[in-house]
PDB file of C-alpha atoms in Angstrom:
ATOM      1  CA  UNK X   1     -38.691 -75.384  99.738  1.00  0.00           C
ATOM      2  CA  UNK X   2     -36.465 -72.428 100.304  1.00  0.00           C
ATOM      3  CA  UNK X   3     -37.191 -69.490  97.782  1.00  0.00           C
ATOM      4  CA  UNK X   4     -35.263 -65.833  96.636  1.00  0.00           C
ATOM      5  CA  UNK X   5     -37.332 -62.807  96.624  1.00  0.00           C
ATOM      6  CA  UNK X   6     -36.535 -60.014  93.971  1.00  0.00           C
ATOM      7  CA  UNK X   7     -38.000 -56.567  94.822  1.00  0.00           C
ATOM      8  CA  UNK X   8     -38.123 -52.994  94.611  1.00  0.00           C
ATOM      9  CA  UNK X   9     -38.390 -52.536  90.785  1.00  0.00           C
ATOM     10  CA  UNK X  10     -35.507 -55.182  89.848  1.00  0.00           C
ATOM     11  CA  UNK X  11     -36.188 -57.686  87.025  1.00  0.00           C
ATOM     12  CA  UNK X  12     -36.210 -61.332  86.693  1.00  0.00           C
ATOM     13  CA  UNK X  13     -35.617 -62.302  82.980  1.00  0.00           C
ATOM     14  CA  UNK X  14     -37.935 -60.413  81.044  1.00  0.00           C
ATOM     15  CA  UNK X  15     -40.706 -59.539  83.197  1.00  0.00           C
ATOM     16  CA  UNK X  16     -41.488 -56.083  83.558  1.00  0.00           C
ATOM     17  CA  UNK X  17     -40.103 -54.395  86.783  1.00  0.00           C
ATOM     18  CA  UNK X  18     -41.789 -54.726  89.720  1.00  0.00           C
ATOM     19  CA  UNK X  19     -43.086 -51.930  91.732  1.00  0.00           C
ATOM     20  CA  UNK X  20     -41.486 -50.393  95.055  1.00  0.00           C
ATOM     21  CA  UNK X  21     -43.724 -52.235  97.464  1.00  0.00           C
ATOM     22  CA  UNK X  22     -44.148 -55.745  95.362  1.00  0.00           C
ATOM     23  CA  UNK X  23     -42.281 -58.938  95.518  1.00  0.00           C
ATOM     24  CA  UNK X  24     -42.299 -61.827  93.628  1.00  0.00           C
ATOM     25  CA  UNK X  25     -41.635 -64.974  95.055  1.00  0.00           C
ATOM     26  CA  UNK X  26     -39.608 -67.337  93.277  1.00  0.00           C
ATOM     27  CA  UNK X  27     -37.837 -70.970  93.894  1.00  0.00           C
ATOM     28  CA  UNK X  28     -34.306 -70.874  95.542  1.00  0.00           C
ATOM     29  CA  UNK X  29     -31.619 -72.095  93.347  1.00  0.00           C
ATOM     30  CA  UNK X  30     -30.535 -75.990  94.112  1.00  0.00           C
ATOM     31  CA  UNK X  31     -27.113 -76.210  95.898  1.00  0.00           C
ATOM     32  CA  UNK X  32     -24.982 -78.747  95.417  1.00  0.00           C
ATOM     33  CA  UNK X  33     -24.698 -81.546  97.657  1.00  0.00           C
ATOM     34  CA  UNK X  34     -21.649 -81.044 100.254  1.00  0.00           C
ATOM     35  CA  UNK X  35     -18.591 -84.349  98.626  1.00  0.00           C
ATOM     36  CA  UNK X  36     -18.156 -86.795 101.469  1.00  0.00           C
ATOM     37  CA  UNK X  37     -16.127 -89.630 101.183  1.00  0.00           C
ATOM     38  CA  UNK X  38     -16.813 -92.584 103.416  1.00  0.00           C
ATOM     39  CA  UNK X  39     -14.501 -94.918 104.560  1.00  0.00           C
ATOM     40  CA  UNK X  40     -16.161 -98.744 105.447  1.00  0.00           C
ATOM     41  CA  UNK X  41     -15.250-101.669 106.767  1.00  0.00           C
ATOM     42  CA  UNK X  42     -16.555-104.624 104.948  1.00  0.00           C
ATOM     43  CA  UNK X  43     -17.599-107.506 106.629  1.00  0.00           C
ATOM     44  CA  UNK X  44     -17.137-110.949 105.173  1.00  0.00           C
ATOM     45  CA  UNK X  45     -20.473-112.024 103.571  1.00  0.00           C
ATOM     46  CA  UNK X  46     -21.730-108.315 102.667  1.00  0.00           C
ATOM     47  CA  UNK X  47     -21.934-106.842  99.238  1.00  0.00           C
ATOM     48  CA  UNK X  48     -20.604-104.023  97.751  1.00  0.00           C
ATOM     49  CA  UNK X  49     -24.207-102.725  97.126  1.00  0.00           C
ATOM     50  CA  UNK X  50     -27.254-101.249  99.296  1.00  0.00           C
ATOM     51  CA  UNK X  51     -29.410-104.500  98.506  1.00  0.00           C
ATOM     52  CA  UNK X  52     -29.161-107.522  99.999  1.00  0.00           C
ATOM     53  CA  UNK X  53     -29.204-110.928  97.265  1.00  0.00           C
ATOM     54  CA  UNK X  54     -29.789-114.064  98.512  1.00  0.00           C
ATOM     55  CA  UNK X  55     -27.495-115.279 101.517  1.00  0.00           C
ATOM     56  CA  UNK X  56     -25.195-111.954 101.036  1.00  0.00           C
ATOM     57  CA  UNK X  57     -26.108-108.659 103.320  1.00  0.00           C
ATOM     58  CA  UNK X  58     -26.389-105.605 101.802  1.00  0.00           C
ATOM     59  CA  UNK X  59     -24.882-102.196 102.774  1.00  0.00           C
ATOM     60  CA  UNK X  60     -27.814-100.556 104.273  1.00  0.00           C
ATOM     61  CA  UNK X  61     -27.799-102.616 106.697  1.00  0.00           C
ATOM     62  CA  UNK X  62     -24.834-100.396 108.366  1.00  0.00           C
ATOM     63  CA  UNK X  63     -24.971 -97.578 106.147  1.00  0.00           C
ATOM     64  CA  UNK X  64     -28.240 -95.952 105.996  1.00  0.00           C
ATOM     65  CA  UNK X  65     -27.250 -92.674 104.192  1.00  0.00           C
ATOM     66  CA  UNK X  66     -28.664 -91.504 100.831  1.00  0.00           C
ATOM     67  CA  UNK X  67     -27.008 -90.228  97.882  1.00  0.00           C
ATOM     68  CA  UNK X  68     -23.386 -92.009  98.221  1.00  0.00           C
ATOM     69  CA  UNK X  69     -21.914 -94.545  95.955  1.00  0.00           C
ATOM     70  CA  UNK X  70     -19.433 -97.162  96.025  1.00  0.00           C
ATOM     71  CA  UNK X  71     -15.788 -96.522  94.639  1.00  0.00           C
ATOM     72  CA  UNK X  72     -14.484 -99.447  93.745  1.00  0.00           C
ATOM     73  CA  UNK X  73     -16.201-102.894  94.647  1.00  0.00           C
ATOM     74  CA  UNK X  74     -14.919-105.352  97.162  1.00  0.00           C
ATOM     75  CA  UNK X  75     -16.164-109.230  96.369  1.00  0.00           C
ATOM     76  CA  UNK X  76     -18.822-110.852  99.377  1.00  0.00           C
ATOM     77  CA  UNK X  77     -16.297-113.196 100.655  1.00  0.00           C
ATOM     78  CA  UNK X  78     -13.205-110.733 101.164  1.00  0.00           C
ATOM     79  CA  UNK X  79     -13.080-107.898 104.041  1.00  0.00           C
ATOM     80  CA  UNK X  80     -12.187-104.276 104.676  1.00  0.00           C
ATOM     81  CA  UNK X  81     -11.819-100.697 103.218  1.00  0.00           C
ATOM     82  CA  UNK X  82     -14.782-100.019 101.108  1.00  0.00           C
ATOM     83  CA  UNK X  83     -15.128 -96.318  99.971  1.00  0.00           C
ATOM     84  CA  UNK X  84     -18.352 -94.389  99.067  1.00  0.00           C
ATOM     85  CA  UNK X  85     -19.052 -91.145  97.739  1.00  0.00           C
ATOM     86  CA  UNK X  86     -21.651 -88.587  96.197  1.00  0.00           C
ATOM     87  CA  UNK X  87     -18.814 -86.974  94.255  1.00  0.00           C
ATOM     88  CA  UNK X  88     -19.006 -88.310  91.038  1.00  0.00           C
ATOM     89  CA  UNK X  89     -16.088 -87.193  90.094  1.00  0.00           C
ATOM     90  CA  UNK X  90     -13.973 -88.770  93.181  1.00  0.00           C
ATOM     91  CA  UNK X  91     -15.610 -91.620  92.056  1.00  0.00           C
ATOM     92  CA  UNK X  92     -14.321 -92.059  88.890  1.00  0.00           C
ATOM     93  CA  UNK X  93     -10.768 -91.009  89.971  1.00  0.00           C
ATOM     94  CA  UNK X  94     -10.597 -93.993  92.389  1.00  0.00           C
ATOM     95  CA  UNK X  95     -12.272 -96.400  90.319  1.00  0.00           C
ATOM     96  CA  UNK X  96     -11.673 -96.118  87.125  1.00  0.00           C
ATOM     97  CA  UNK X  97      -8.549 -98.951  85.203  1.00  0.00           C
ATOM     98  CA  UNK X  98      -7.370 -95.505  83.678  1.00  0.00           C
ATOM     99  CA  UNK X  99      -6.508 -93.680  86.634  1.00  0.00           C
ATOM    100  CA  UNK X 100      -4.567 -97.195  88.220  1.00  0.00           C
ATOM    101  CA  UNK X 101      -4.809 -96.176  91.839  1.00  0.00           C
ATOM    102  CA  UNK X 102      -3.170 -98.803  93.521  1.00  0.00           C
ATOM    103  CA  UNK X 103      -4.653-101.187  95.817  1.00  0.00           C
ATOM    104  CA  UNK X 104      -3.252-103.077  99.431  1.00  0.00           C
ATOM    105  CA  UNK X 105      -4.526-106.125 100.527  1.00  0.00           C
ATOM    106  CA  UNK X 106      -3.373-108.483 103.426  1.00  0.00           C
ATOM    107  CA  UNK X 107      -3.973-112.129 101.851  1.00  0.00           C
ATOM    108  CA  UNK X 108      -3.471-115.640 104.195  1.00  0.00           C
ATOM    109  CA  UNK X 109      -2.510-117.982 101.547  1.00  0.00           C
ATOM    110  CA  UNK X 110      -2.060-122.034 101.980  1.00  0.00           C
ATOM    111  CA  UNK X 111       1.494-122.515 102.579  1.00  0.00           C
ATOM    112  CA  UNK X 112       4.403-120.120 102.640  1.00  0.00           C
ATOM    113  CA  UNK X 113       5.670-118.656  99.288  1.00  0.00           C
ATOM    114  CA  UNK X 114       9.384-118.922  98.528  1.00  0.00           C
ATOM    115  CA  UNK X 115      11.114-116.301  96.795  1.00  0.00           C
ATOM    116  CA  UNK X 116      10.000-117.471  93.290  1.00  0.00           C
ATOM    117  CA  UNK X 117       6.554-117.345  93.937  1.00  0.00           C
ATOM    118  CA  UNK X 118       7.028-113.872  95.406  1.00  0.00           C
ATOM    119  CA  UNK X 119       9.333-112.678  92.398  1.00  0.00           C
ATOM    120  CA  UNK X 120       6.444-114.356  89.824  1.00  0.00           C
ATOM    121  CA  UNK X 121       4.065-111.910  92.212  1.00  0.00           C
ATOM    122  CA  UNK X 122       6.130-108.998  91.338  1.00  0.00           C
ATOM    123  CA  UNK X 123       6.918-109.152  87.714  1.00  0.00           C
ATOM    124  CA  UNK X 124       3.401-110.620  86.920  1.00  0.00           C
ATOM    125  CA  UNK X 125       1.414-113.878  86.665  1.00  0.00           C
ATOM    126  CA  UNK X 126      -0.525-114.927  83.421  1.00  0.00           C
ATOM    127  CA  UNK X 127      -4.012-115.410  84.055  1.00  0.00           C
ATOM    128  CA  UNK X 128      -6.813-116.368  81.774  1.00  0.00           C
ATOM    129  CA  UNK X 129      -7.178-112.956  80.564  1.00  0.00           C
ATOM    130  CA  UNK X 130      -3.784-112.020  80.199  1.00  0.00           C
ATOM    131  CA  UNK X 131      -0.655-111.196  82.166  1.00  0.00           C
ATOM    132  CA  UNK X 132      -1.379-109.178  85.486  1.00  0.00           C
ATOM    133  CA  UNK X 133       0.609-105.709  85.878  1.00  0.00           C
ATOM    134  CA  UNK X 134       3.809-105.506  87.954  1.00  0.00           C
ATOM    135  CA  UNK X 135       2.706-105.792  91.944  1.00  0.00           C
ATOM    136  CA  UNK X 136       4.728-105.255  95.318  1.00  0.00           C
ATOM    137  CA  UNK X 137       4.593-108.421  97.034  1.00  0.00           C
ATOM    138  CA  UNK X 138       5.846-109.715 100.675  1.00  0.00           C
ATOM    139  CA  UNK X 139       5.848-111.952 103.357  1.00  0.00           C
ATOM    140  CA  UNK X 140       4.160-110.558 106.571  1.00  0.00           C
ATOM    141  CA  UNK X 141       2.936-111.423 110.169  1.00  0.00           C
ATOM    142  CA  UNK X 142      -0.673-111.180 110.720  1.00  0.00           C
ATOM    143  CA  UNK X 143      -1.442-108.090 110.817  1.00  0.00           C
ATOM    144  CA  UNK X 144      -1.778-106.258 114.396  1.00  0.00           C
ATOM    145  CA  UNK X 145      -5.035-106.210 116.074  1.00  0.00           C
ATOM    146  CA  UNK X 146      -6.996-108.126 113.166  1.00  0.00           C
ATOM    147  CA  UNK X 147     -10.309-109.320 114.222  1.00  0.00           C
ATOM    148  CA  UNK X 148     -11.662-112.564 113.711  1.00  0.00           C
ATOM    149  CA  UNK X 149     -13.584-113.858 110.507  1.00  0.00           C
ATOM    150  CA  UNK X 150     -17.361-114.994 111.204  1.00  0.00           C
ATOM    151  CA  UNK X 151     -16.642-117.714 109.168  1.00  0.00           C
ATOM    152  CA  UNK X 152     -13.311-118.474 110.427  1.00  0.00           C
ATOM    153  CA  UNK X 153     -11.138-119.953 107.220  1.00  0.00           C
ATOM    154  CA  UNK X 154     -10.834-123.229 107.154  1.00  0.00           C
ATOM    155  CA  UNK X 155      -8.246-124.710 109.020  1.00  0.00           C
ATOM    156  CA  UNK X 156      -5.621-127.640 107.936  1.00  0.00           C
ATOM    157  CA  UNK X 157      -3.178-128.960 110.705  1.00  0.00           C
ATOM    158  CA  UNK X 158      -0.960-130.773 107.756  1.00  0.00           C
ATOM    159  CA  UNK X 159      -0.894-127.400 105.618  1.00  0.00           C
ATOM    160  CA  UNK X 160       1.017-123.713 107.705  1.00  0.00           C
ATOM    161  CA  UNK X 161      -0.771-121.039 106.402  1.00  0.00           C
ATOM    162  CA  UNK X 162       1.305-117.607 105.330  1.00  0.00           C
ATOM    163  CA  UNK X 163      -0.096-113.689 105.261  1.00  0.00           C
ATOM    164  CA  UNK X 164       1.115-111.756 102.391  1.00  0.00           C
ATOM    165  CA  UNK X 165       0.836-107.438 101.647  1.00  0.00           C
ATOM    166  CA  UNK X 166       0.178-107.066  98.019  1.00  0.00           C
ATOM    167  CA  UNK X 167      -0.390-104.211  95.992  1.00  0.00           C
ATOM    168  CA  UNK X 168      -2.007-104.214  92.490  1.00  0.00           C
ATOM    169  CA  UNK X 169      -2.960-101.047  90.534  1.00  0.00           C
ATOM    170  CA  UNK X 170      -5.537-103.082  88.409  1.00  0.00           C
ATOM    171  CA  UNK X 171      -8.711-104.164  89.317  1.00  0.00           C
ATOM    172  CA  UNK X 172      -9.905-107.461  87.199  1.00  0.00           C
ATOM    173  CA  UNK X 173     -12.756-109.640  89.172  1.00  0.00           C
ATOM    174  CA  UNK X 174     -11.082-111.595  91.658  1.00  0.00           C
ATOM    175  CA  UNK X 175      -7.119-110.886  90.436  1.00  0.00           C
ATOM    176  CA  UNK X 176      -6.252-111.352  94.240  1.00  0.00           C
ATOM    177  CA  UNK X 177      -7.336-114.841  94.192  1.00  0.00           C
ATOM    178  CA  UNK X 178      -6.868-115.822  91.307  1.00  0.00           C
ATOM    179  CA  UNK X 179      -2.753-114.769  91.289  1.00  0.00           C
ATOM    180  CA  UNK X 180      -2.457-116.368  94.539  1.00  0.00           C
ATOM    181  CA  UNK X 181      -3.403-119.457  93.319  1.00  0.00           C
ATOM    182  CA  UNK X 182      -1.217-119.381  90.035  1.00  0.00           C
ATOM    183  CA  UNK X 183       1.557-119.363  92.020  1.00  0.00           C
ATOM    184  CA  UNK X 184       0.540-122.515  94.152  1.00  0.00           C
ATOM    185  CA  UNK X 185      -0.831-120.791  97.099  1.00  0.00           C
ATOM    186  CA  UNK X 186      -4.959-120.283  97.240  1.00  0.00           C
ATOM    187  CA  UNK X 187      -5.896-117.771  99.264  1.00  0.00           C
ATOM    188  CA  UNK X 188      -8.083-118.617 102.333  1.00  0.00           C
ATOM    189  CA  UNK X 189      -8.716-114.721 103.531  1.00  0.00           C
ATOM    190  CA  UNK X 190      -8.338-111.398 102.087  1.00  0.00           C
ATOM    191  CA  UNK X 191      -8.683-107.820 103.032  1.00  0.00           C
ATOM    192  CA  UNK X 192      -8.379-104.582 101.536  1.00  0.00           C
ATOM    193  CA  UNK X 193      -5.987-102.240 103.855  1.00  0.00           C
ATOM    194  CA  UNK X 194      -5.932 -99.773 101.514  1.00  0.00           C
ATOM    195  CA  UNK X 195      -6.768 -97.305  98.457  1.00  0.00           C
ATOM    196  CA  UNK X 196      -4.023 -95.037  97.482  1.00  0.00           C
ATOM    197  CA  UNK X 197      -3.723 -92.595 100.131  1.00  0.00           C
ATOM    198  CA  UNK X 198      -7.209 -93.707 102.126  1.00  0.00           C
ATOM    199  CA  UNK X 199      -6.116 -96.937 104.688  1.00  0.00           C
ATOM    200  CA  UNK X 200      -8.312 -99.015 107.170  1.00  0.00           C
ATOM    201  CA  UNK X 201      -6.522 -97.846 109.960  1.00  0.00           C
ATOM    202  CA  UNK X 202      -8.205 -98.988 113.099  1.00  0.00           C
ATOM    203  CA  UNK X 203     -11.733 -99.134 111.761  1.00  0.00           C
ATOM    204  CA  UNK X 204     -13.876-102.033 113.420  1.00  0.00           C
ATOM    205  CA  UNK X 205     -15.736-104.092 111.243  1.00  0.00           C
ATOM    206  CA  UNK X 206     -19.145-103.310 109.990  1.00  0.00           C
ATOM    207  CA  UNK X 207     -18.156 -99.242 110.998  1.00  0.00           C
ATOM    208  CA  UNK X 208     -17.392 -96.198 108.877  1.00  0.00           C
ATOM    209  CA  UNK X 209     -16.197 -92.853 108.846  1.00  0.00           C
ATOM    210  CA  UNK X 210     -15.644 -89.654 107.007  1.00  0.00           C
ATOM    211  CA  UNK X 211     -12.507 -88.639 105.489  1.00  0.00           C
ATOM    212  CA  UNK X 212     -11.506 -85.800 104.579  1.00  0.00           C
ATOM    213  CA  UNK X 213     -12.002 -85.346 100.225  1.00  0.00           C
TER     214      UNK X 213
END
């Protein structure tokens, strides 16, 4: 441990001033922890947590950092941008319902959706527990340079499968999914591209940076 000296007669507290030629040794005050904010790349069939739990990987095995914290959880069985922090208070601002920071996820659906499953998208599906929040919804390619899923999705000559870019600014447990499939189209693969202003980019799978707080 680091430590502060005081000396030549100054006082610590109350204690009695030291003499010219005396020192007392005392502990170094704790500095705070420099904020990093990691950017991930989730792999299918890892969890948003250090620990691994039954057939699910856990994050240490590619991040093997104390101290940092997911913001905002990503489910097992969907893919890309995972952030994690050690600023609690960056946490909360990109996690928390109350802040609504919006979210962008590429979704392969079953079929193709025509314009009134998109518009139903847009102004809001009803769920289970309740309506969903306005979202941006619309028909894509695949996206560019998108590697492939260890499992691939299943596959279904008879059905043409469709990508999608939606953004939500809510986070209920599995809304992707589940609004995909109230509007007739399940979805068979799903990644996060992005987190307000923090995106995927190019980031392999199973890698991670830092970006800038």
């Amino acid at each position: 441990m680091g430590h502060r000296f005081i000396k030549n007669g100054e006082t610590c507290g109350g204690d009695a001033a030291l003499g010219p030629n005396r020192a007392a040794i005392l502990p170094a005050m704790p500095t705070a922890p420099i904020p990093r904010l990691i950017c991930f790349n989730k792999p299918y069939g890892v969890l948003s947590q250090f620990t691994p739990e039954g057939r699910w990987q856990g994050l240490k095995s590619f991040i093997d950092m104390p101290g940092v914290y997911v913001a905002g959880r990503l489910d097992a069985d969907s893919e890309g941008l995972l952030l994690l922090t050690n600023d609690g208070a960056l946490q909360a601002r990109i996690s928390h319902p109350r802040h609504k920071m919006e979210k962008t996820y590429w979704v392969q659906v079953e079929g193709v959706p025509d314009e009134a499953a998109l518009a139903a998208l847009r102004q809001g599906v009803q769920l289970n527990d309740g309506p969903t929040r306005p979202a941006r919804a619309e028909l894509i390619t695949e996206p560019a340079g998108l590697w492939p899923r260890d499992p691939p999705v299943r596959f279904r000559a008879a059905i043409p499968t469709q990508w999608l870019a939606l953004t939500i600014s809510e986070g209920r447990n599995r809304q992707v999914r589940r609004m995909t499939a109230a509007v007739g189209h399940p979805t068979l693969r799903l990644i996060r591209a992005a987190i307000g202003p923090y995106a995927l980019g190019d980031l392999a799978p199973g890698t991670w940076a830092d970006l800038p707080c």
